[in-house]
Coordinates of C-alpha atoms and ligand atoms in Angstrom, one line a residue:
X1 CA -10.6 -3.5 1.8
X2 CA -8.2 -0.8 1.7
X3 CA -7.2 -0.2 -1.8
X4 CA -4.4 2.4 -2.4
X5 CA -3.6 3.3 -6.1
X6 CA -0.2 2.7 -7.1
X7 CA -0.1 5.1 -10.1
X8 CA 1.7 7.9 -8.7
X9 CA 4.7 6.8 -8.5
X10 CA 7.7 8.4 -10.6
X11 CA 8.7 4.4 -11.6
X12 CA 6.2 5.0 -13.9
X13 CA 7.3 7.8 -17.2
X14 CA 4.3 9.6 -17.5
X15 CA 4.3 10.2 -13.5
X16 CA 8.3 10.8 -13.3
X17 CA 8.2 13.2 -16.4
X18 CA 5.3 14.9 -14.5
X19 CA 7.1 16.1 -11.5
X20 CA 10.2 16.7 -13.6
X21 CA 8.5 19.4 -15.6
X22 CA 6.3 20.4 -12.4
X23 CA 3.1 19.4 -14.8
X24 CA 0.1 19.2 -12.1
X25 CA -2.9 18.4 -15.1
X26 CA -1.1 14.6 -15.5
X27 CA -1.1 14.2 -11.9
X28 CA -4.7 15.5 -10.7
X29 CA -5.8 13.3 -14.1
X30 CA -3.8 10.1 -13.0
X31 CA -5.6 10.9 -9.2
X32 CA -8.6 11.6 -10.3
X33 CA -8.5 8.4 -12.8
X34 CA -7.6 6.0 -9.6
X35 CA -10.9 7.7 -7.3
X36 CA -13.3 7.1 -9.6
X37 CA -11.9 3.6 -10.2
X38 CA -13.1 2.9 -6.4
X39 CA -9.2 3.6 -4.9
X40 CA -9.8 4.7 -1.1
X41 CA -6.1 6.7 -1.0
X42 CA -3.5 6.9 -2.9
X43 CA 0.3 6.2 -2.7
X44 CA 2.6 8.7 -3.5
X45 CA 6.2 8.2 -4.5
X46 CA 8.5 10.4 -6.3
X47 CA 10.7 6.9 -7.6
X48 CA 14.2 7.7 -9.7
X49 CA 12.9 11.2 -10.3
X50 CA 15.8 13.9 -10.9
X51 CA 15.7 16.8 -8.5
X52 CA 15.5 16.6 -4.4
X53 CA 13.6 13.3 -3.0
X54 CA 11.9 16.6 -0.7
X55 CA 11.3 18.9 -3.2
X56 CA 9.4 16.8 -4.9
X57 CA 7.5 14.6 -2.8
X58 CA 6.4 18.5 -1.6
X59 CA 4.7 19.0 -5.2
X60 CA 3.4 15.8 -5.5
X61 CA 1.6 15.8 -2.0
X62 CA 0.5 19.8 -3.0
X63 CA -0.8 18.8 -6.5
X64 CA -2.9 15.1 -5.7
X65 CA -4.6 17.7 -2.2
X66 CA -5.6 20.3 -5.3
X67 CA -8.2 17.6 -6.1
X68 CA -8.9 15.1 -3.6
X69 CA -9.0 15.0 0.5
X70 CA -8.8 10.9 0.2
X71 CA -5.7 9.5 2.4
X72 CA -2.4 9.7 0.7
X73 CA -0.1 7.1 1.8
X74 CA 3.4 8.5 1.8
X75 CA 5.9 6.0 0.1
X76 CA 9.5 7.1 1.2
X77 CA 12.3 4.9 2.8
X78 CA 14.2 8.4 3.9
X79 CA 12.7 9.5 7.5
X80 CA 13.8 13.2 6.9
X81 CA 11.2 13.4 3.2
X82 CA 8.5 11.2 5.5
X83 CA 8.6 14.0 8.4
X84 CA 8.8 17.0 5.9
X85 CA 5.8 15.2 3.7
X86 CA 3.8 14.5 6.8
X87 CA 4.0 17.4 7.8
X88 CA 2.8 19.0 4.2
X89 CA -0.4 16.7 4.2
X90 CA -3.2 18.0 5.2
X91 CA -5.4 15.1 4.4
X92 CA -5.7 12.0 6.5
X93 CA -2.1 10.1 6.4
X94 CA -0.5 6.8 5.8
X95 CA 2.8 6.3 6.8
X96 CA 5.1 3.7 4.1
X97 CA 6.7 2.0 5.3
X98 CA 9.1 1.1 8.6
X99 CA 11.1 -1.8 8.6
X100 CA 11.2 -4.1 11.5
X101 CA 15.0 -3.1 12.7
X102 CA 14.3 -2.6 17.1
X103 CA 15.3 1.1 16.0
X104 CA 13.5 1.8 12.7
X105 CA 10.1 1.1 14.7
X106 CA 11.3 3.2 18.0
X107 CA 11.5 5.8 15.3
X108 CA 8.5 5.2 13.0
X109 CA 6.1 4.5 15.6
X110 CA 6.9 7.9 17.5
X111 CA 6.3 9.2 14.4
X112 CA 2.9 7.9 13.4
X113 CA 1.1 9.1 16.9
X114 CA 3.0 12.9 17.0
X115 CA 1.3 13.0 13.5
X116 CA -1.9 10.9 14.1
X117 CA -0.7 8.5 11.3
X118 CA -1.5 5.1 10.4
X119 CA 1.6 2.8 9.6
X120 CA 2.8 0.7 7.3
X121 CA 5.8 -2.0 8.6
X122 CA 7.4 -4.3 6.5
X123 CA 8.7 -7.8 7.9
X124 CA 12.4 -6.9 6.6
X125 CA 15.3 -6.3 9.0
X126 CA 19.0 -5.6 8.3
X127 CA 19.2 -9.0 6.9
X128 CA 16.7 -8.4 4.1
X129 CA 13.0 -10.5 3.5
X130 CA 13.1 -14.0 5.3
X131 CA 12.8 -16.1 3.0
X132 CA 10.2 -18.3 5.2
X133 CA 7.0 -18.2 7.3
X134 CA 8.8 -17.9 10.6
X135 CA 10.9 -15.0 10.1
X136 CA 8.0 -13.1 8.8
X137 CA 6.1 -14.7 11.8
X138 CA 8.6 -13.5 14.1
X139 CA 9.1 -9.9 13.0
X140 CA 5.7 -9.2 13.1
X141 CA 5.3 -10.1 16.1
X142 CA 7.8 -7.4 17.2
X143 CA 6.5 -4.8 15.5
X144 CA 2.7 -5.0 17.4
X145 CA 4.7 -4.9 20.3
X146 CA 6.6 -2.2 19.5
X147 CA 3.4 -0.1 18.0
X148 CA 1.5 -1.4 21.8
X149 CA 4.6 0.2 23.3
X150 CA 4.8 3.0 21.8
X151 CA 0.6 4.0 22.8
X152 CA -0.1 3.4 18.6
X153 CA -3.5 2.1 18.5
X154 CA -3.4 -1.8 16.6
X155 CA -5.8 -1.3 13.9
X156 CA -3.7 1.8 12.4
X157 CA -1.3 -0.8 12.1
X158 CA -0.8 -2.5 8.3
X159 CA 1.4 -5.1 8.3
X160 CA 3.4 -5.5 5.3
X161 CA 4.7 -9.6 5.0
X162 CA 6.2 -8.1 1.3
X163 CA 6.0 -9.9 -1.5
X164 CA 8.6 -10.8 -3.9
X165 CA 8.0 -11.9 -8.1
X166 CA 6.7 -15.3 -8.3
X167 CA 9.6 -16.2 -11.3
X168 CA 12.2 -15.6 -8.4
X169 CA 10.7 -16.2 -5.6
X170 CA 8.2 -19.1 -6.1
X171 CA 6.9 -20.1 -2.2
X172 CA 6.5 -16.3 -1.9
X173 CA 3.1 -16.8 -2.0
X174 CA 1.9 -18.8 0.0
X175 CA 4.6 -18.0 3.0
X176 CA 3.0 -14.3 2.8
X177 CA -0.8 -16.0 3.1
X178 CA 0.1 -18.3 6.3
X179 CA 2.2 -15.2 7.7
X180 CA -1.1 -13.4 7.6
X181 CA -3.2 -16.4 8.6
X182 CA -1.2 -16.5 11.9
X183 CA -0.5 -13.0 12.5
X184 CA -4.0 -12.5 12.6
X185 CA -4.0 -14.2 16.0
X186 CA -1.3 -12.6 17.5
X187 CA -3.7 -9.7 19.3
X188 CA -6.9 -8.9 20.2
X189 CA -8.2 -6.3 18.1
X190 CA -5.2 -7.5 15.4
X191 CA -3.5 -5.5 13.6
X192 CA -4.0 -5.3 9.7
X193 CA -2.3 -6.7 6.3
X194 CA -1.5 -5.5 2.9
X195 CA 0.9 -5.8 0.1
X196 CA 1.7 -3.6 -2.7
X197 CA 0.3 -6.6 -4.9
X198 CA 1.8 -5.9 -8.5
X199 CA 5.3 -6.9 -6.8
X200 CA 3.8 -10.7 -7.9
X201 CA 4.1 -10.1 -11.0
X202 CA 7.0 -7.5 -12.1
X203 CA 9.1 -9.1 -15.6
X204 CA 6.0 -12.2 -15.6
X205 CA 4.3 -12.5 -19.2
X206 CA 0.4 -13.1 -17.5
X207 CA 0.3 -10.1 -14.6
X208 CA -2.6 -8.6 -15.0
X209 CA -4.0 -12.4 -14.4
X210 CA -1.4 -13.3 -11.6
X211 CA -2.6 -10.1 -9.8
X212 CA -5.7 -11.0 -9.9
X213 CA -5.7 -14.6 -8.9
X214 CA -3.6 -13.5 -6.3
X215 CA -6.0 -10.7 -4.6
X216 CA -8.6 -13.2 -4.0
X217 CA -6.2 -16.0 -2.6
X218 CA -4.6 -13.4 -0.3
X219 CA -8.3 -11.5 1.0
X220 CA -9.4 -15.6 1.6
X221 CA -6.1 -15.5 4.1
X222 CA -7.1 -12.7 5.8
X223 CA -5.6 -9.0 3.7
X224 CA -7.1 -5.6 5.0
X225 CA -5.8 -3.8 1.6
X226 CA -3.1 -3.8 -0.9
X227 CA -1.5 -1.3 -2.8
X228 CA -2.9 -2.1 -6.9
X229 CA -3.8 -0.7 -9.9
X230 CA -7.2 0.3 -9.0
X231 CA -7.8 0.8 -12.6
X232 CA -7.8 -2.4 -13.4
X233 CA -11.3 -3.3 -13.6
X234 CA -11.3 -6.9 -13.9
X235 CA -9.0 -6.7 -10.4
X236 CA -11.3 -4.5 -8.6
X237 CA -14.0 -6.8 -9.5
X238 CA -12.3 -9.4 -8.2
X239 CA -11.4 -7.8 -5.2
X240 CA -15.0 -7.0 -4.5
X241 CA -16.6 -10.7 -5.1
X242 CA -13.5 -12.5 -2.4
X243 CA -14.9 -10.4 0.4
X244 CA -18.6 -10.3 -0.8
X245 CA -17.3 -14.6 -0.5
X246 CA -15.7 -14.0 3.0
X247 CA -19.4 -12.6 3.7
X248 CA -17.1 -9.0 4.5
X249 CA -20.2 -7.8 2.1
X250 CA -23.4 -8.4 1.7
X251 CA -24.8 -10.5 -1.3
X252 CA -27.5 -8.2 -3.8
X253 CA -28.0 -8.8 -7.8
X254 CA -26.1 -4.9 -8.2
X255 CA -23.2 -5.8 -5.4
X256 CA -20.6 -4.8 -7.6
X257 CA -21.7 -1.5 -8.9
X258 CA -23.1 -0.8 -4.8
X259 CA -19.8 -1.5 -3.3
X260 CA -18.7 1.1 -5.6
X261 CA -20.8 3.6 -4.8
X262 CA -20.4 3.7 -1.2
X263 CA -16.4 4.5 -2.2
Ligands
LIG1 N1 5.0 -3.0 -0.3 C1 4.7 -1.3 0.1 N2 4.9 -0.3 -0.5 C2 5.1 -0.8 -2.1 C3 5.5 -1.8 -2.4 C4 4.8 -3.0 -1.1 N3 5.3 0.3 -2.3 C5 6.0 0.3 -3.7 C6 5.7 -1.0 -5.0 N4 5.9 -1.9 -3.9 C7 4.1 -0.6 -4.9 N5 3.8 -0.2 -6.3 C8 3.6 -1.0 -7.4 C9 3.8 -0.2 -8.2 C10 4.1 -0.4 -10.0 C11 4.5 -1.9 -10.2 C12 4.6 -2.6 -8.8 C13 4.8 -2.4 -7.2 C14 4.8 -2.6 -11.2 N6 5.0 -1.5 -12.1 C15 5.1 -2.4 -13.6 C16 7.1 -2.6 -13.8 O1 7.6 -2.6 -13.4 O2 6.8 -4.0 -14.3 C17 5.0 -1.4 -14.8 C18 5.5 -0.5 -15.0 C19 5.3 0.4 -15.6 O3 4.5 0.2 -16.6 O4 6.5 1.4 -15.9 O5 4.8 -3.8 -11.5 O6 5.1 -3.7 -1.7 N7 4.4 -1.1 1.9

């Protein structure tokens, strides 16, 4: 599964300060820790930092590229920032993200093709996140159609069915899992499915436990990747074990360390 480290995000105070003070050593350390823990890619999000979003994003990309050649998952809602960021990014690129409106899908799928980037598309439209399974499935179908029209490879497309905090959206986890199960059948080859895992436990008490159990459940529904805390060892072990039980890995006595060594 695609493990995207979530920690290079200005929502975390140490990262926000590092961006504002242009402190490369902190960013290098946060990047290296996640990769050592088994991350395949790194989410790059300037968050609510002072200064120009584009300048901060370009500095962050340049700084992270000094220590890794893993995929960078460029996380910004602003199209102009995304364009500049993709130009600066020499590592493999994952666009995070487009919404499922026709206008946005046309712009972002064209950008993905033009820059040879993979693309994350959220099941969010002008009315927001659907409160049910059907809304997610309908938007997923629009996403796949638009990506095909743009000439994208469908395996390069990641649909994000958007998980919300379980304390405010208690039906969210089941809706996300059922949407994945249904959308898997939509095309052959199917698109991939990914979530921002930590959303599910935001402002809950047992964040680690909720993240870990939901990740295993979502993998059993067909999840292919997550933006998550790769440095949470219990979480990584749960993901690896869920994949083993879904027959995506072969059992050996050392399957956890074998998986981590193969990164
Ligand atoms: N989908 C996609 N991209 C995303 C998200 C998504 N990018 C951002 C986000 N959601 C995923 N990243 C995080 C990172 C941290 C947290 C949640 C999601 C988080 N942080 C704790 C909190 O806010 O309570 C702790 C913060 C702190 O320690 O300061 O929960 O869904 N495509």
